[in-house]
GROMACS .gro file of C-alpha atoms in nm:
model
  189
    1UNK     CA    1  14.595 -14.064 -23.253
    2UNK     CA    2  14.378 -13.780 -23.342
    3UNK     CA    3  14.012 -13.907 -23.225
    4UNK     CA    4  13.820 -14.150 -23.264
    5UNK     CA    5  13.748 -14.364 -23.623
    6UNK     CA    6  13.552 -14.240 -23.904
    7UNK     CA    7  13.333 -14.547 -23.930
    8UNK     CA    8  12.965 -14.614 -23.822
    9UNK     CA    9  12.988 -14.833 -23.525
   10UNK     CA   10  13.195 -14.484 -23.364
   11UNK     CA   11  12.956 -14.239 -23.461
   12UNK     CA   12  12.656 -14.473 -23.342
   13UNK     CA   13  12.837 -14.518 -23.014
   14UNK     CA   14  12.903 -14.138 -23.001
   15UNK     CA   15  12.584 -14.021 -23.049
   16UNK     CA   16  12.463 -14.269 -22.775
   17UNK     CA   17  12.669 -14.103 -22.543
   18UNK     CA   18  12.568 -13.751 -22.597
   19UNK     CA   19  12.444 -13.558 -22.277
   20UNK     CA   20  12.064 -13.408 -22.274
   21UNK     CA   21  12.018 -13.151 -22.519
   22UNK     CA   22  12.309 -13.166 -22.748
   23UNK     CA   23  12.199 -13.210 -23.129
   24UNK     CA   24  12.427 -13.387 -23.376
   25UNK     CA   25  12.456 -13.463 -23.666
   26UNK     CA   26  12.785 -13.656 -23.800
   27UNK     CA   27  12.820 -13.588 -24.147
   28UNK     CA   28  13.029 -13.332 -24.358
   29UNK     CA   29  13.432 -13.258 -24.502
   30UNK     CA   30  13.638 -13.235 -24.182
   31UNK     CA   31  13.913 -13.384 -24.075
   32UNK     CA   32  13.763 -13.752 -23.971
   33UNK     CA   33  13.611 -13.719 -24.341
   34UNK     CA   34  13.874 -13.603 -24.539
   35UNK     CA   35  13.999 -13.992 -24.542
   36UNK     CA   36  13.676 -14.122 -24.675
   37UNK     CA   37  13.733 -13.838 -24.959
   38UNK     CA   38  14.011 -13.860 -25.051
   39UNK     CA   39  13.948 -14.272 -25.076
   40UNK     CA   40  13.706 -14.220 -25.348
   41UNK     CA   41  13.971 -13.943 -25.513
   42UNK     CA   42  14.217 -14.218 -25.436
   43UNK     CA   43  13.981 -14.533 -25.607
   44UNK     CA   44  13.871 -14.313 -25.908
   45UNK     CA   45  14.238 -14.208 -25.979
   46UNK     CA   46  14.335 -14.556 -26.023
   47UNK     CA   47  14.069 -14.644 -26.239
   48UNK     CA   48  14.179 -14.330 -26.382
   49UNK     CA   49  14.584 -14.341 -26.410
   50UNK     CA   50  14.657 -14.727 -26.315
   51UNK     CA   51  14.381 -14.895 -26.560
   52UNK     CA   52  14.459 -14.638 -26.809
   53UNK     CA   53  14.046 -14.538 -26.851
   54UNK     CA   54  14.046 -14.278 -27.121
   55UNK     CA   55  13.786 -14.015 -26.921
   56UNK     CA   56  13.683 -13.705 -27.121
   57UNK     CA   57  13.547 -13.510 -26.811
   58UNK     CA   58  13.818 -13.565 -26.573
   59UNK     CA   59  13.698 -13.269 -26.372
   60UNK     CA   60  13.365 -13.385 -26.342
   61UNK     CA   61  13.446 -13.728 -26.333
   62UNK     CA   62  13.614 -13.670 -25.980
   63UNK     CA   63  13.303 -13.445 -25.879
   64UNK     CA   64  13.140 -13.718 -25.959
   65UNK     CA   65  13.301 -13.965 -25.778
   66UNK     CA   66  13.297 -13.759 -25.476
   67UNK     CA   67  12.893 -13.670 -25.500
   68UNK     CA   68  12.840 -14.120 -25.537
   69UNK     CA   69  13.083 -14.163 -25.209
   70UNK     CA   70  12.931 -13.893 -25.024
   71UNK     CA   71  12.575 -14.022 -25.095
   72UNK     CA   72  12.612 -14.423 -25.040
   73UNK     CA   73  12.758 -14.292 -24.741
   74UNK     CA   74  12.442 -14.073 -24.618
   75UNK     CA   75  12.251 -14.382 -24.681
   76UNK     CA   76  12.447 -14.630 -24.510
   77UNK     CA   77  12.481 -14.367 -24.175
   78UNK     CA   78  12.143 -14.369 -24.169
   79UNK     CA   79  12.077 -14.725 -24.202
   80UNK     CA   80  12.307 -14.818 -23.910
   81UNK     CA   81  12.218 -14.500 -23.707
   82UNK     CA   82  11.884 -14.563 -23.678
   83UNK     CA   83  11.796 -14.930 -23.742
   84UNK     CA   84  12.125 -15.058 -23.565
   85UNK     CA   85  12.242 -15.402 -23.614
   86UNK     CA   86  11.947 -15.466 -23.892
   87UNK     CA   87  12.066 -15.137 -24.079
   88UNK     CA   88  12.354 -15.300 -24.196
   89UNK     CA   89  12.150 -15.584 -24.320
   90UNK     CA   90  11.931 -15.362 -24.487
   91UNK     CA   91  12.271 -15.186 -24.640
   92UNK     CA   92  12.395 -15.455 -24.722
   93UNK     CA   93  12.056 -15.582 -24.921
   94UNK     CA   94  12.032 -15.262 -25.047
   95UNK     CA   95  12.339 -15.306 -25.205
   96UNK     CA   96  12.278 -15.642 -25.345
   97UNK     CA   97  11.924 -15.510 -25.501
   98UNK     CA   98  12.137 -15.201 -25.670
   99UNK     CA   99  12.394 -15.444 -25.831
  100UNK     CA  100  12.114 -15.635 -25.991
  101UNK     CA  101  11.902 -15.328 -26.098
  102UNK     CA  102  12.105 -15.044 -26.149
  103UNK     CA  103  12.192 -15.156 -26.547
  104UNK     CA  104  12.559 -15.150 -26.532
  105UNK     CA  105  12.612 -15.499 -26.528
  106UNK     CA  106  12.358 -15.579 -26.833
  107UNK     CA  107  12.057 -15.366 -27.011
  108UNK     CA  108  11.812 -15.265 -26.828
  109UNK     CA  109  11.573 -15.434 -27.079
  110UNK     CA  110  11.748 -15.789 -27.000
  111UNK     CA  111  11.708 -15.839 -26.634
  112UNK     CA  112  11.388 -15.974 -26.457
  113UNK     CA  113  11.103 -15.767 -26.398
  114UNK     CA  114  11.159 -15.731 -26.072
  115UNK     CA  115  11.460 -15.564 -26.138
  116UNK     CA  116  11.307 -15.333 -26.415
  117UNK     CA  117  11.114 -15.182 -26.155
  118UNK     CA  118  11.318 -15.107 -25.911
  119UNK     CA  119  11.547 -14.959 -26.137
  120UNK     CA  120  11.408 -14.580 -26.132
  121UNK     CA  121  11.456 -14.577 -25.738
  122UNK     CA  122  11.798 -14.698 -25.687
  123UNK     CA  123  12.111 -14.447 -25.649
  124UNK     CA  124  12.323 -14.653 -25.823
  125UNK     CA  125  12.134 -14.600 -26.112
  126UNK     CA  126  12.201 -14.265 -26.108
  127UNK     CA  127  12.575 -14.348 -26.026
  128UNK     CA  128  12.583 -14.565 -26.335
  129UNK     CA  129  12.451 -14.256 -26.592
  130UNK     CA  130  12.673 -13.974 -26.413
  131UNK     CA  131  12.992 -14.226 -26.451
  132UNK     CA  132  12.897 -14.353 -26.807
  133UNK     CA  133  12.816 -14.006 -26.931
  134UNK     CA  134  13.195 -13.828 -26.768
  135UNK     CA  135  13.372 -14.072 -26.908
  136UNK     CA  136  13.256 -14.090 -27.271
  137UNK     CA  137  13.231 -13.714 -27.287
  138UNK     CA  138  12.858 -13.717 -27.319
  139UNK     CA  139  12.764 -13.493 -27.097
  140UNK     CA  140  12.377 -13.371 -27.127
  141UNK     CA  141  12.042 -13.322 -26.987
  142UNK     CA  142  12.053 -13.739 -26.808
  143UNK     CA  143  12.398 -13.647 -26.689
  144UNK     CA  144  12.253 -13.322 -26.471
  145UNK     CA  145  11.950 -13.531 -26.397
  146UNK     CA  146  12.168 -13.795 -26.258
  147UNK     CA  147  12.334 -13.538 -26.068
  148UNK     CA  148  12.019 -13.346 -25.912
  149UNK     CA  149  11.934 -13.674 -25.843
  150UNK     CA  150  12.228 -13.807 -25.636
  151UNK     CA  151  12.234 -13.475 -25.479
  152UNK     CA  152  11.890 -13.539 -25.359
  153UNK     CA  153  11.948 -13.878 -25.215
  154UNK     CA  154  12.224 -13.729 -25.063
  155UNK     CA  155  12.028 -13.448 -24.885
  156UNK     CA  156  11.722 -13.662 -24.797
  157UNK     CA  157  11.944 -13.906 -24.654
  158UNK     CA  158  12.154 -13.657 -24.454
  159UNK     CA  159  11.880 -13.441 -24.314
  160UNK     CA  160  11.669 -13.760 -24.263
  161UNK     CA  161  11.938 -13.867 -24.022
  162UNK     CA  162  11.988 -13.524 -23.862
  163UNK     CA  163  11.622 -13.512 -23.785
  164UNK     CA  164  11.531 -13.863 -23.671
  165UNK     CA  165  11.869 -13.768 -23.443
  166UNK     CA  166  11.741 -13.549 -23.250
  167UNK     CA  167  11.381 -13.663 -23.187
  168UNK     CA  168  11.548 -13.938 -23.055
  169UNK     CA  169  11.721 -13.710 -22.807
  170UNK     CA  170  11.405 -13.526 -22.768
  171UNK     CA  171  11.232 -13.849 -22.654
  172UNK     CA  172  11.513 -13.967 -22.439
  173UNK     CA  173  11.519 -13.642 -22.253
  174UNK     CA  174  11.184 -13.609 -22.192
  175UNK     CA  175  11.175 -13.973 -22.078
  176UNK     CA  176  11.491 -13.903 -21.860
  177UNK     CA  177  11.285 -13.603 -21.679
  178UNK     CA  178  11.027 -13.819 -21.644
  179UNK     CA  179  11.172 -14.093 -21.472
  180UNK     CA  180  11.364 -13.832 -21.220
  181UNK     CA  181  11.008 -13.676 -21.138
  182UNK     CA  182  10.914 -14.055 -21.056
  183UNK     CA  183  11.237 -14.101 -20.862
  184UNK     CA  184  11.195 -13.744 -20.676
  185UNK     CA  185  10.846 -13.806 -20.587
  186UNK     CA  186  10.704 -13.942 -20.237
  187UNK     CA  187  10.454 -14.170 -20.364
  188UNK     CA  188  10.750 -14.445 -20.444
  189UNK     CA  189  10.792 -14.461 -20.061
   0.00000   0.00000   0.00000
């Protein structure tokens, strides 16, 4: 009742449907948002509360859980946004490689080598150490690394989609005048 739904496929079709020379961007806290936040506040109190997980940085346990939500969300937008249909696939696999690679299933040391090498470059990695770290209490120099690095993936991702945006608009406008000229001009007839 209050707009439209804070999913992909409605800020895809949005920005679609933007007139020449508007810029957006569709990421940030407001008030389509504040549902996907307060889901991962939701999810980690449960873990939290309802499991009974003992965490010793409850404070930056929830930062935390905020920071992972905001950034596999960054990624995903952008995935969808700009590769469409085959974004989600690539989300989706992107996903699936993480799970395998990230070493919070088993060691790092135990998977395939495949794995081993991808494991530096995945988010969830990073997700894994910032998690691990909050809730044993052990919070040091891999925990802020962690952090920087989620933060990073988060802003890449974000501005990366911002940017790609509005060249796309750029294009489409100047393809738009274009076509008018064409449409305007006397040689057509």
């Amino acid at each position: 009742p209050w707009g439209a739904p804070a999913d992909t496929t409605s800020m895809k079709a949005m920005a679609d449907n933007l007139p020449p020379g508007v810029t957006w961007a569709g990421f940030g806290i407001g008030r389509m948002q504040m549902p996907m936040a307060a889901q991962a506040v939701l999810l980690g109190s449960i873990i939290k509360y309802a499991l009974g997980l003992e965490i010793a940085h409850t404070g930056l346990y929830f930062v935390s859980v905020c920071l992972v939500s905001m950034t596999f969300l960054a990624i995903v937008q952008f995935c969808i946004i700009h590769m469409g249909d085959a974004g989600k696939f690539v989300a989706l696999t992107l996903l699936i490689l993480q799970l395998t690679s990230c070493g919070g299933t088993f060691p790092i040391e135990t998977v395939p080598k495949f794995f081993q090498v991808l494991y530096p470059f995945m988010p969830m990695t990073y997700s894994v150490v910032v998690f691990k770290d909050t809730i044993t209490g052990a919070i040091s120099g891999d925990f802020w690394h962690s952090f920087l690095i989620l933060v990073i993936y988060l802003v890449v991702f974000f501005a990366a989609t911002i940017l790609l945006t509005m060249m796309k608009k750029k294009k489409a406008e100047k393809e738009d005048v274009t076509v008018k000229a064409e449409l305007n001009s006397d040689h057509l007839f």
